[in-house]
Coordinates of C-alpha atoms in Angstrom, one line a residue:
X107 CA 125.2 77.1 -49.7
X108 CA 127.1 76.0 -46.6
X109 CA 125.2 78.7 -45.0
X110 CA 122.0 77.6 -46.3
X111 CA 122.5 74.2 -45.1
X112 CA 123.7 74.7 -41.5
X113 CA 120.8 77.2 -41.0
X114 CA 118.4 74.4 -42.4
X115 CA 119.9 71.7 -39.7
X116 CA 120.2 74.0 -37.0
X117 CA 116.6 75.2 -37.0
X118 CA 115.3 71.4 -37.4
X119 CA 117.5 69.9 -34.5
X120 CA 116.5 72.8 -32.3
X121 CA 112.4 72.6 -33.4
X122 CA 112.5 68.4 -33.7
X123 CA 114.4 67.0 -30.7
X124 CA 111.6 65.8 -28.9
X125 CA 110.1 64.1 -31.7
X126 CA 111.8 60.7 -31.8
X127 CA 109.9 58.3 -34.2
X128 CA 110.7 56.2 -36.9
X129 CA 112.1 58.0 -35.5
X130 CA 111.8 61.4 -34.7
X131 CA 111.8 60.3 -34.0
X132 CA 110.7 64.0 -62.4
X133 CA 106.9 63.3 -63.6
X134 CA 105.7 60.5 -61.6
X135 CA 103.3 57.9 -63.1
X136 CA 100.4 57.2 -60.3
X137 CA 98.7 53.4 -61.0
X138 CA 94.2 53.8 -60.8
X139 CA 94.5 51.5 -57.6
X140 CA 95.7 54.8 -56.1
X141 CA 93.4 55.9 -53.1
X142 CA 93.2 59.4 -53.3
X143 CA 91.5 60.0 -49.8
X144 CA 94.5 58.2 -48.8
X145 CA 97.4 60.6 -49.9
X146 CA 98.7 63.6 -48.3
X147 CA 99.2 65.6 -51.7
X148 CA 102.2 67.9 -50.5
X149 CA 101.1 71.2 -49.9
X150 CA 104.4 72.7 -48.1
X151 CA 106.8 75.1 -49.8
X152 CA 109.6 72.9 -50.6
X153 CA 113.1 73.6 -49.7
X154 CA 115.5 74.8 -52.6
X155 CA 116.6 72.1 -54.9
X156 CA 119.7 73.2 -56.1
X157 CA 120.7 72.3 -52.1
X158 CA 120.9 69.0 -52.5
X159 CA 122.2 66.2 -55.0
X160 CA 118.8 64.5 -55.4
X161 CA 115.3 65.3 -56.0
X162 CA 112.2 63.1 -54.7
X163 CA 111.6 60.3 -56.1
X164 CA 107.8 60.9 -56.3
X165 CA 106.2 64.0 -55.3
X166 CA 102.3 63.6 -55.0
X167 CA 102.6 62.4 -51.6
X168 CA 105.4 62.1 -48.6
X169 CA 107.4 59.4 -48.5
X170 CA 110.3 57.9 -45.8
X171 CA 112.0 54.6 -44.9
X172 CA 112.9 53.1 -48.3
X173 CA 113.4 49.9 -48.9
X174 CA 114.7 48.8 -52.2
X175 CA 114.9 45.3 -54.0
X176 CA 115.5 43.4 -56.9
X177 CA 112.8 41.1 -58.2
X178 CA 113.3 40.2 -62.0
X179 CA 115.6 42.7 -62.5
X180 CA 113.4 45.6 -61.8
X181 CA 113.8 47.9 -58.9
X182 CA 110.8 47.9 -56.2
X183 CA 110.8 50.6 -54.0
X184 CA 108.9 50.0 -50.1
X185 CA 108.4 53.2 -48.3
X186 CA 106.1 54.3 -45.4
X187 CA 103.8 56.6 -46.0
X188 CA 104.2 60.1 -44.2
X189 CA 100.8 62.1 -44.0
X190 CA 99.9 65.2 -42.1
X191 CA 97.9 64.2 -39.2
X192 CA 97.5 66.9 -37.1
X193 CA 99.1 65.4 -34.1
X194 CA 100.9 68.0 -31.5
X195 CA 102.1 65.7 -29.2
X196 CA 105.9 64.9 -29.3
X197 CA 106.4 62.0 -27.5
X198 CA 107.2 58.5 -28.8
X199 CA 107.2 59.8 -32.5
X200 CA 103.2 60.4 -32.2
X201 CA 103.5 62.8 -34.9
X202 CA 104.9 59.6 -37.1
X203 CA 101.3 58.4 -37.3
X204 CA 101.3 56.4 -40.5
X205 CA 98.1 54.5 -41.9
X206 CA 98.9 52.5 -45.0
X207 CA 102.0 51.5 -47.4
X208 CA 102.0 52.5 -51.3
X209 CA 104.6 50.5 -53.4
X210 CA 107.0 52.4 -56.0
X211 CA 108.6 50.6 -58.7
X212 CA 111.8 51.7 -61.6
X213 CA 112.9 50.0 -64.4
X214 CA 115.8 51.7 -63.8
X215 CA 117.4 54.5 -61.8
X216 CA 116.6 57.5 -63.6
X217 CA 113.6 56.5 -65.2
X218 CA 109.9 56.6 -65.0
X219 CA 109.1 55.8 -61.5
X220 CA 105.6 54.5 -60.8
X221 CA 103.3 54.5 -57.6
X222 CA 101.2 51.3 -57.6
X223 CA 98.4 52.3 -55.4
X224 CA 97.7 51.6 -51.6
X225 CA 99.3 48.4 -51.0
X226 CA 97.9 47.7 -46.9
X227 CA 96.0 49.6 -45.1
X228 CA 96.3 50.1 -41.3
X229 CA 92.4 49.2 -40.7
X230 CA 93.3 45.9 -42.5
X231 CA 95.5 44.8 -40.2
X232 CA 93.9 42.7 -37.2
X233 CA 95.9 43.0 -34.6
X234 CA 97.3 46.8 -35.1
X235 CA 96.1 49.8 -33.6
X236 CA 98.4 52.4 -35.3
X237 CA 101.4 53.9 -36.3
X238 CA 103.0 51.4 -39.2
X239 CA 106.2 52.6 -39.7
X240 CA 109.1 51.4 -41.7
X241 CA 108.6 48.6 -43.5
X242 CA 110.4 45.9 -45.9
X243 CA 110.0 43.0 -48.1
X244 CA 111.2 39.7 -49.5
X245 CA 110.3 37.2 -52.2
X246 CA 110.7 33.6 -51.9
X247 CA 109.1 31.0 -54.4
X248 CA 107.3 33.4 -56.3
X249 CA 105.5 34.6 -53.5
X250 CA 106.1 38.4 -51.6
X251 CA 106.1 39.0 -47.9
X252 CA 105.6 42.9 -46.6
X253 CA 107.4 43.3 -43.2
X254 CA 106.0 45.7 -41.1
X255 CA 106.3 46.6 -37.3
X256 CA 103.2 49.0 -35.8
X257 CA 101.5 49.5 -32.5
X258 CA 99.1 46.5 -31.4
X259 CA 96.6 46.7 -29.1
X260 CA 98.4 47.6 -26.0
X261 CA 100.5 49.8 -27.8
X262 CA 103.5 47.5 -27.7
X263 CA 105.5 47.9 -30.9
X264 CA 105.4 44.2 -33.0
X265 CA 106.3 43.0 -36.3
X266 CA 103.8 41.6 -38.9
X267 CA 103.9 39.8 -41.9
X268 CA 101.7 40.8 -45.1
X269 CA 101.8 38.3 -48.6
X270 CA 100.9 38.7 -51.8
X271 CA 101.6 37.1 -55.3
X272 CA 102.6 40.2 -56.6
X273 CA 105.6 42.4 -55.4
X274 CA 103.3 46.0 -55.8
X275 CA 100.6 43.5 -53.7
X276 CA 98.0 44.1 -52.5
X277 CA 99.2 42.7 -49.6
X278 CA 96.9 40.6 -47.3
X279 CA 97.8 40.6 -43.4
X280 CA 98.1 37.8 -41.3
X281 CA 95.9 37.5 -38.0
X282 CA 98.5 37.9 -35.9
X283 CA 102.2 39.8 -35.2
X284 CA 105.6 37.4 -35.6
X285 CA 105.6 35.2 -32.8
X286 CA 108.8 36.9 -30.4
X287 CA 108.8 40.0 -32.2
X288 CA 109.2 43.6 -31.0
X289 CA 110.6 47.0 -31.5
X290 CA 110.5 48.2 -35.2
X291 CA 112.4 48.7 -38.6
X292 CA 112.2 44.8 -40.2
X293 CA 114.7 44.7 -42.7
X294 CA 115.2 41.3 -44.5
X295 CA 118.2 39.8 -45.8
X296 CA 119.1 36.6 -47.9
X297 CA 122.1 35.4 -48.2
X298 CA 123.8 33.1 -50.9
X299 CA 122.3 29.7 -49.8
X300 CA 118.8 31.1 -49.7
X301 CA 118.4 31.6 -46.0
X302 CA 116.8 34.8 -45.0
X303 CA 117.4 36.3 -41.5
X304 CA 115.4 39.7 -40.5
X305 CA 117.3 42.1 -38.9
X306 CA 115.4 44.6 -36.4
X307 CA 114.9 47.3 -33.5
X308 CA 115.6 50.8 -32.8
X309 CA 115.9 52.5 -29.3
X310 CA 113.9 55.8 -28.3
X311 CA 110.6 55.9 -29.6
X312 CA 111.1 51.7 -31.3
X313 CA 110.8 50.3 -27.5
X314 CA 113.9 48.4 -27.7
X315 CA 115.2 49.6 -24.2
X316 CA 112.0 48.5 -23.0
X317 CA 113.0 44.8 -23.9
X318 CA 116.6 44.7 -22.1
X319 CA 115.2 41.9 -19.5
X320 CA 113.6 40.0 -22.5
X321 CA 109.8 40.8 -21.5
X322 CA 108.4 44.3 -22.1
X323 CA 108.9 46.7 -19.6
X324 CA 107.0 50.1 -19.3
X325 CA 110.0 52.2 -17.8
X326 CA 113.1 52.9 -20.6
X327 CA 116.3 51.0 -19.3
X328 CA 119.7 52.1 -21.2
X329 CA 122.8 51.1 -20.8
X330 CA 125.6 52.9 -18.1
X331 CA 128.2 54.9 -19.7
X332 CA 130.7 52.6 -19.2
X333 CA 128.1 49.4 -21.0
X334 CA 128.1 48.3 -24.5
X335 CA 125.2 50.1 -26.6
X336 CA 121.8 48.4 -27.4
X337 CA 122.2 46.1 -30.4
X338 CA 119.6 45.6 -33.3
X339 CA 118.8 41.5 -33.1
X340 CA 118.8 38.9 -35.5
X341 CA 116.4 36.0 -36.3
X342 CA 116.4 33.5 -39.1
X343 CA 112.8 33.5 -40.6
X344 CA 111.0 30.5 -40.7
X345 CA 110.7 28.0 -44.1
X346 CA 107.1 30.0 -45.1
X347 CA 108.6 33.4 -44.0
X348 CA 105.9 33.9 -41.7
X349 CA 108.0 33.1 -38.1
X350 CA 111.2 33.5 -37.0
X351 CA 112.7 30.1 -36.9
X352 CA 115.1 30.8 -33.6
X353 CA 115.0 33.4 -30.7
X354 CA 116.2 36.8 -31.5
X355 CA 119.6 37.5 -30.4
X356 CA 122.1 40.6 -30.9
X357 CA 124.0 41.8 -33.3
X358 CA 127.4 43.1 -32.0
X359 CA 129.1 46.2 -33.0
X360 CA 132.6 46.4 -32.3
X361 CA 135.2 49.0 -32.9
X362 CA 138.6 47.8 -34.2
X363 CA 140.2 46.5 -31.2
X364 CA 137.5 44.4 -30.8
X365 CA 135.4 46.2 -28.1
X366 CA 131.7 46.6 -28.3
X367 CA 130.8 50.3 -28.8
X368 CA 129.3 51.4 -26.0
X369 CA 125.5 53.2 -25.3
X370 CA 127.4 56.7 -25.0
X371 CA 129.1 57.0 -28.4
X372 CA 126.2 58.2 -30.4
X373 CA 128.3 58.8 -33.4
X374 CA 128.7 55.4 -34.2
X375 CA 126.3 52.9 -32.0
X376 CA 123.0 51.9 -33.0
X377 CA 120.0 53.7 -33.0
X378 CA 117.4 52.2 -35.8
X379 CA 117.4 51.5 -39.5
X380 CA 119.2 48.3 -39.7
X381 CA 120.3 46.9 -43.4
X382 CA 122.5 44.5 -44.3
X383 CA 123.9 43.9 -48.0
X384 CA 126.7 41.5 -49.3
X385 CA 129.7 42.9 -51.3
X386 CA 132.7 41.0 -52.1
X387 CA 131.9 37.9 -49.5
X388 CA 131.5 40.8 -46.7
X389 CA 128.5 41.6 -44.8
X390 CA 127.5 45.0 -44.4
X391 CA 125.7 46.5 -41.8
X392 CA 124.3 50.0 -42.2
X393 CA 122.1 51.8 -39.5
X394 CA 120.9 55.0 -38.2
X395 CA 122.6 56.8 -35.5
X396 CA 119.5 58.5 -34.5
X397 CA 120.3 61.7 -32.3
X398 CA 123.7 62.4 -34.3
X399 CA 122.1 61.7 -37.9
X400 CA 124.5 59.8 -39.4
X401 CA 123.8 56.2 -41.3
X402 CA 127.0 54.7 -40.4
X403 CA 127.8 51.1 -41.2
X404 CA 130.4 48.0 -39.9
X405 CA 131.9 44.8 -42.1
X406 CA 131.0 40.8 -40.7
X407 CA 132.0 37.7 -41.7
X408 CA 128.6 36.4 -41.8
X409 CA 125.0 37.1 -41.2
X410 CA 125.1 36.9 -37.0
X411 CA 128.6 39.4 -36.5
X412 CA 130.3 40.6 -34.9
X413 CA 130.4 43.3 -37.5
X414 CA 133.1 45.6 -37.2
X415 CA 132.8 49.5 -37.3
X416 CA 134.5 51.1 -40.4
X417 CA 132.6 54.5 -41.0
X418 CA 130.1 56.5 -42.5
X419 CA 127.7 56.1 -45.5
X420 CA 125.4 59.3 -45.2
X421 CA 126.2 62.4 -43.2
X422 CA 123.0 63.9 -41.9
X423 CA 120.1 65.1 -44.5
X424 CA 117.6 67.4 -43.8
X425 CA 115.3 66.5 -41.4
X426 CA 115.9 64.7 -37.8
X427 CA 115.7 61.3 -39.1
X428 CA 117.4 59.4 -41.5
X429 CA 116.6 55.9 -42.9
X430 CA 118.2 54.4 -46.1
X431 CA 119.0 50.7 -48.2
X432 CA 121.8 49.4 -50.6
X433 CA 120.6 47.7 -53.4
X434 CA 123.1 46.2 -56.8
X435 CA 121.2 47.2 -60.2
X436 CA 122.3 46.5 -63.8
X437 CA 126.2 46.6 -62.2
X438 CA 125.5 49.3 -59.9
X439 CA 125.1 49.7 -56.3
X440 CA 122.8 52.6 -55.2
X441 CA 121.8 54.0 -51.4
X442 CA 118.5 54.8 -51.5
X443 CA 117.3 57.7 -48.6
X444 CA 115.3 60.2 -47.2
X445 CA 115.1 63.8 -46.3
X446 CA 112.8 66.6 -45.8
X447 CA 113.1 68.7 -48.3
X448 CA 109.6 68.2 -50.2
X449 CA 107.9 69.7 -46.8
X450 CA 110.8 72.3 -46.8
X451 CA 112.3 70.8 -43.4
X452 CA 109.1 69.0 -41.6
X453 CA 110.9 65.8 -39.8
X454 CA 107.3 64.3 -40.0
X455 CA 106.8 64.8 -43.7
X456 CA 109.6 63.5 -45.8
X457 CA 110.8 62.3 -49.4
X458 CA 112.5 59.3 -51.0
X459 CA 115.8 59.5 -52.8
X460 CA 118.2 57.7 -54.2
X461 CA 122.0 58.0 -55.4
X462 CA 124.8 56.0 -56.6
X463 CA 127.2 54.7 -53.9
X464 CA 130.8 53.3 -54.8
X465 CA 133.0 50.9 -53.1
X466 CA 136.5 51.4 -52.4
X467 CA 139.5 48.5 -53.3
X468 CA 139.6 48.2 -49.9
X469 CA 135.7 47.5 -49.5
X470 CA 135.6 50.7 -47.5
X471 CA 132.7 53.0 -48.6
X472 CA 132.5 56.3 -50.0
X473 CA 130.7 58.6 -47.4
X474 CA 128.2 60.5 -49.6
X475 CA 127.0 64.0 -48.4
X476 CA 123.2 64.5 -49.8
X477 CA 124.1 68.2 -50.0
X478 CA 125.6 69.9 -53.1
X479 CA 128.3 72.8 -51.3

């Protein structure tokens, strides 16, 4: 099987390079709201199962970026939505041309998981023109806010805000993006005194190199060699969710002596994919390494950092990207990720998974390898 699975990454690395997006980049239960026009029903030969130590989570339609919650102790699962466009181009993740969000939902891990129909749609969306890519969500008074970046007008990456009073939605869009935002991959977080702070960005085809003067620049700027590596930013959201309440700022990584990690060591800096979860009065930060393939995380003291570097959490799946969340259910803590082994290996067409993760004495991590050898 070792084989098998080096052949598998070795044929995607050398065919999916170029495509940098977001990045590049069981019976399944699906609710009547579904729109059938709008899913991709997989039509690829899937690779072997018996690879790997989970199975998609729903298999009627691609699915990528999960991001998992809690609300009244079920599990609600918010993926994007991977479809088969037809693009050729392989610049700036074009291929990663996503038009709408579905929400999946679990009483449990393991059970019956249920797809509650198109949740937003792209064309709903004033101010975007395309591309919505990973996305996330939060609850605060009862009320559910979908976090999403895409393309506006200009093609400028932003982040938007979606409500509804339901956690599968629908979702309604506001008018415009966040004030101050850019770059992709929201993730939200809040913390024990109900604050919630949104953690975002990601570097290659999620523009933030473009933002290193603090306005939007049309050439790439990344750091020399010898320069600490881009950072994912931080900003505490606003009473109604809707804003940020203070300017962006970084989010330092640091290795144990201290020093940032710098722009050149790809097996540990940040590429996309930011997530934060709490264990033990820690802060976690889990991201992407993009290129390398690795979700790797670091340990804080609070919300803002620095966070520390300690390791890895996934080692690379099928599939250039890789995109994941830690959620606590029922006494467990689970990652939940993706791969491409529905499409049998197409970076652009991927699957959600999920598996259990464990934390050391030590508050270390377990790596998990999503292969079976």
């Amino acid at each position: 099987m070792k084989n098998q699975r080096t052949l598998l990454f070795a044929s995607l690395i050398a065919g999916g390079i170029l495509i940098t997006g977001c990045q590049d980049k069981s019976a399944t239960e699906t609710s009547t709201a579904t729109s059938t026009a709008a899913v991709s029903k997989p039509a690829k030969t899937p690779a072997d199962p018996a690879l790997f130590i989970g199975q998609p989570l729903v298999t009627h339609m691609y699915t990528a970026d999960p991001s998992a919650h809690v609300f009244n102790d079920k599990l609600y699962i918010y993926p994007s939505h991977d479809i088969e466009t037809g693009v050729t181009t392989t610049g700036e993740g074009d291929k990663f041309d996503m038009k709408d969000f579905h929400v999946l939902s679990m009483d449990a891990v393991g059970g019956e998981v249920v797809d509650h129909g198109e949740a937003l749609n792209l064309k709903d969306v004033p101010w975007a023109s395309r591309q919505l890519w990973a996305p996330d969500a939060a609850e605060k008074n009862g009320k559910y806010f979908l976090y999403f970046p895409a393309k506006d007008k200009t093609d400028i990456f932003r982040i938007g805000v979606a409500t509804s009073d339901s956690p599968t939605g629908p979702f309604k869009a506001e008018a415009e993006p966040i004030k101050g935002s850019f770059s992709i991959d929201p993730a939200v977080f809040k913390d024990d005194d109900g604050s919630h702070y949104m953690y975002f960005g990601g570097i290659w085809g999620g523009q933030l190199q473009r933002w290193a003067t603090g306005t939007y620049q049309t050439e790439d700027v990344y750091p020399a060699s010898n320069e600490p590596a881009l950072s994912p930013k931080i900003a505490r959201l606003s009473d109604d969710m809707l804003q940020f309440a203070e300017a962006p700022r970084d989010v330092k990584i640091i290795d144990g002596g201290g020093v940032p990690l710098l722009g050149t060591d790809t097996n540990r800096r940040f590429f996309e994919a930011a997530w934060i979860h709490k264990y033990n009065g820690k802060y976690y930060l889990s991201y992407s390494t993009g290129d390398t393939h690795y979700i790797a995380y670091a340990i804080g003291d609070n919300p803002y950092g620095p966070f520390t570097y300690k390791g890895i959490v996934l080692t690379p799946v099928l599939g250039w990207t890789s995109h994941h969340s830690i959620v606590q259910h029922q006494a467990k803590w689970y990652l939940f990720y993706h791969d491409s082994s529905l499409s049998g290996g197409d970076t652009h067409l991927r699957s959600v998974k999920v598996t259990e993760l464990t934390h050391n004495d030590d508050g270390t991590i377990n790596t998990i390898d999503s292969y079976l050898d």
